[in-house]
């Protein structure tokens, strides 16, 4: 009779344990996605500063989540606004060793203020995380 009682207790706590494991997995995925976005933004900044000698960083922006709004997935967005004497084609040429410019997930354009904005949007490591829903 003792084993029946133990089996009953295990069956009662099993759903709770599974929910706790699932929540911890989702929180872990969120942390990894945010760390990846921060690393991507820092790498983008480092690449810009190493390739463009007269660069002046105006602003740095990053975001983790469902950026495009086209489905349930998580993306890592990095965007930097900067000034330089280089032209847009020159910037693309020197940054093309690091990035593929496709005008959707990675591009450089000139803002209305005369600055340049580089935009990089990649899929997150835990793309199906709750954060993208």
mmCIF file of C-alpha atoms in Angstrom:
data_model
loop_
_atom_site.group_PDB
_atom_site.id
_atom_site.type_symbol
_atom_site.label_atom_id
_atom_site.label_comp_id
_atom_site.label_asym_id
_atom_site.label_seq_id
_atom_site.Cartn_x
_atom_site.Cartn_y
_atom_site.Cartn_z
ATOM 1 C CA UNK A 1 0.000 0.000 0.000
ATOM 2 C CA UNK A 2 2.970 2.268 0.639
ATOM 3 C CA UNK A 3 4.031 2.197 -3.038
ATOM 4 C CA UNK A 4 0.523 3.240 -4.129
ATOM 5 C CA UNK A 5 0.731 6.310 -1.901
ATOM 6 C CA UNK A 6 4.170 7.222 -3.335
ATOM 7 C CA UNK A 7 2.949 6.696 -6.881
ATOM 8 C CA UNK A 8 -0.026 8.957 -6.193
ATOM 9 C CA UNK A 9 2.180 11.710 -4.780
ATOM 10 C CA UNK A 10 4.505 11.500 -7.803
ATOM 11 C CA UNK A 11 1.529 11.714 -10.168
ATOM 12 C CA UNK A 12 0.248 14.788 -8.353
ATOM 13 C CA UNK A 13 3.567 16.643 -8.459
ATOM 14 C CA UNK A 14 4.648 15.579 -11.962
ATOM 15 C CA UNK A 15 2.596 18.275 -13.785
ATOM 16 C CA UNK A 16 3.938 20.951 -11.437
ATOM 17 C CA UNK A 17 7.513 19.779 -12.003
ATOM 18 C CA UNK A 18 7.016 19.799 -15.793
ATOM 19 C CA UNK A 19 5.592 23.327 -15.697
ATOM 20 C CA UNK A 20 8.541 24.526 -13.605
ATOM 21 C CA UNK A 21 11.010 22.927 -16.061
ATOM 22 C CA UNK A 22 9.220 24.537 -19.024
ATOM 23 C CA UNK A 23 9.231 27.997 -17.391
ATOM 24 C CA UNK A 24 12.940 27.688 -16.539
ATOM 25 C CA UNK A 25 13.702 26.662 -20.134
ATOM 26 C CA UNK A 26 11.832 29.699 -21.481
ATOM 27 C CA UNK A 27 13.611 32.061 -19.068
ATOM 28 C CA UNK A 28 16.966 30.509 -20.014
ATOM 29 C CA UNK A 29 16.134 31.024 -23.711
ATOM 30 C CA UNK A 30 15.190 34.654 -23.104
ATOM 31 C CA UNK A 31 18.505 35.285 -21.321
ATOM 32 C CA UNK A 32 20.511 33.672 -24.128
ATOM 33 C CA UNK A 33 18.606 35.675 -26.773
ATOM 34 C CA UNK A 34 19.315 38.969 -24.975
ATOM 35 C CA UNK A 35 22.992 38.077 -24.528
ATOM 36 C CA UNK A 36 23.189 37.280 -28.251
ATOM 37 C CA UNK A 37 21.642 40.633 -29.169
ATOM 38 C CA UNK A 38 24.091 42.484 -26.954
ATOM 39 C CA UNK A 39 27.017 40.560 -28.467
ATOM 40 C CA UNK A 40 25.748 41.258 -32.001
ATOM 41 C CA UNK A 41 25.454 44.986 -31.265
ATOM 42 C CA UNK A 42 28.923 45.159 -29.708
ATOM 43 C CA UNK A 43 30.404 43.270 -32.683
ATOM 44 C CA UNK A 44 28.667 45.624 -35.122
ATOM 45 C CA UNK A 45 30.065 48.633 -33.274
ATOM 46 C CA UNK A 46 33.557 47.121 -33.148
ATOM 47 C CA UNK A 47 33.458 46.313 -36.888
ATOM 48 C CA UNK A 48 32.340 49.842 -37.741
ATOM 49 C CA UNK A 49 35.059 51.399 -35.591
ATOM 50 C CA UNK A 50 37.752 49.159 -37.071
ATOM 51 C CA UNK A 51 36.757 49.788 -40.706
ATOM 52 C CA UNK A 52 35.802 53.481 -40.659
ATOM 53 C CA UNK A 53 38.587 55.663 -39.340
ATOM 54 C CA UNK A 54 36.629 58.924 -38.974
ATOM 55 C CA UNK A 55 33.470 57.407 -37.485
ATOM 56 C CA UNK A 56 31.505 59.200 -34.793
ATOM 57 C CA UNK A 57 28.823 57.064 -33.137
ATOM 58 C CA UNK A 58 25.636 59.066 -32.598
ATOM 59 C CA UNK A 59 23.377 56.387 -31.100
ATOM 60 C CA UNK A 60 23.268 52.642 -30.531
ATOM 61 C CA UNK A 61 20.008 50.711 -30.362
ATOM 62 C CA UNK A 62 19.281 47.023 -29.861
ATOM 63 C CA UNK A 63 16.118 45.012 -29.352
ATOM 64 C CA UNK A 64 15.236 41.371 -28.827
ATOM 65 C CA UNK A 65 11.798 40.079 -29.744
ATOM 66 C CA UNK A 66 9.408 39.701 -32.645
ATOM 67 C CA UNK A 67 10.741 42.673 -34.610
ATOM 68 C CA UNK A 68 9.126 42.128 -38.007
ATOM 69 C CA UNK A 69 5.778 41.025 -36.596
ATOM 70 C CA UNK A 70 5.491 38.272 -39.197
ATOM 71 C CA UNK A 71 4.980 35.158 -37.102
ATOM 72 C CA UNK A 72 5.931 33.693 -33.773
ATOM 73 C CA UNK A 73 9.699 33.982 -33.646
ATOM 74 C CA UNK A 74 12.421 35.949 -31.886
ATOM 75 C CA UNK A 75 14.924 38.187 -33.668
ATOM 76 C CA UNK A 76 18.009 40.124 -32.622
ATOM 77 C CA UNK A 77 18.057 43.723 -33.908
ATOM 78 C CA UNK A 78 21.082 46.011 -33.815
ATOM 79 C CA UNK A 79 21.047 49.523 -35.224
ATOM 80 C CA UNK A 80 23.746 52.188 -35.049
ATOM 81 C CA UNK A 81 23.520 55.762 -36.251
ATOM 82 C CA UNK A 82 26.887 57.320 -37.058
ATOM 83 C CA UNK A 83 28.576 60.051 -39.030
ATOM 84 C CA UNK A 84 31.504 59.761 -41.424
ATOM 85 C CA UNK A 85 32.875 61.433 -44.523
ATOM 86 C CA UNK A 86 32.597 58.142 -46.445
ATOM 87 C CA UNK A 87 29.816 57.577 -48.958
ATOM 88 C CA UNK A 88 27.175 54.866 -48.584
ATOM 89 C CA UNK A 89 28.748 52.626 -51.234
ATOM 90 C CA UNK A 90 32.144 52.870 -49.540
ATOM 91 C CA UNK A 91 30.599 51.922 -46.198
ATOM 92 C CA UNK A 92 28.905 48.907 -47.769
ATOM 93 C CA UNK A 93 32.138 47.858 -49.451
ATOM 94 C CA UNK A 94 34.222 47.950 -46.285
ATOM 95 C CA UNK A 95 31.507 46.279 -44.174
ATOM 96 C CA UNK A 96 30.709 43.603 -46.774
ATOM 97 C CA UNK A 97 33.416 41.344 -45.350
ATOM 98 C CA UNK A 98 31.291 41.066 -42.175
ATOM 99 C CA UNK A 99 27.706 41.399 -43.449
ATOM 100 C CA UNK A 100 25.569 40.580 -46.476
ATOM 101 C CA UNK A 101 23.519 43.630 -47.410
ATOM 102 C CA UNK A 102 20.118 42.490 -48.641
ATOM 103 C CA UNK A 103 18.059 45.651 -47.971
ATOM 104 C CA UNK A 104 15.769 43.711 -45.602
ATOM 105 C CA UNK A 105 17.708 42.215 -42.721
ATOM 106 C CA UNK A 106 20.923 44.187 -43.228
ATOM 107 C CA UNK A 107 21.281 47.597 -44.802
ATOM 108 C CA UNK A 108 22.916 51.023 -44.612
ATOM 109 C CA UNK A 109 21.061 54.201 -45.458
ATOM 110 C CA UNK A 110 21.403 57.926 -44.983
ATOM 111 C CA UNK A 111 19.035 59.559 -42.503
ATOM 112 C CA UNK A 112 17.296 62.907 -42.941
ATOM 113 C CA UNK A 113 19.836 64.437 -40.533
ATOM 114 C CA UNK A 114 22.753 63.521 -42.814
ATOM 115 C CA UNK A 115 23.922 60.636 -40.638
ATOM 116 C CA UNK A 116 24.163 57.006 -41.642
ATOM 117 C CA UNK A 117 22.218 54.168 -40.084
ATOM 118 C CA UNK A 118 23.306 50.549 -40.239
ATOM 119 C CA UNK A 119 20.642 47.972 -39.441
ATOM 120 C CA UNK A 120 21.275 44.264 -38.729
ATOM 121 C CA UNK A 121 18.423 41.871 -37.918
ATOM 122 C CA UNK A 122 19.167 38.158 -37.340
ATOM 123 C CA UNK A 123 17.296 35.186 -35.953
ATOM 124 C CA UNK A 124 17.788 34.490 -32.255
ATOM 125 C CA UNK A 125 19.295 31.201 -30.991
ATOM 126 C CA UNK A 126 16.017 30.352 -29.245
ATOM 127 C CA UNK A 127 13.813 31.602 -32.082
ATOM 128 C CA UNK A 128 10.672 29.829 -30.872
ATOM 129 C CA UNK A 129 10.870 31.370 -27.415
ATOM 130 C CA UNK A 130 7.785 32.733 -25.634
ATOM 131 C CA UNK A 131 9.237 36.223 -26.076
ATOM 132 C CA UNK A 132 8.365 36.114 -29.795
ATOM 133 C CA UNK A 133 4.686 35.348 -29.298
#
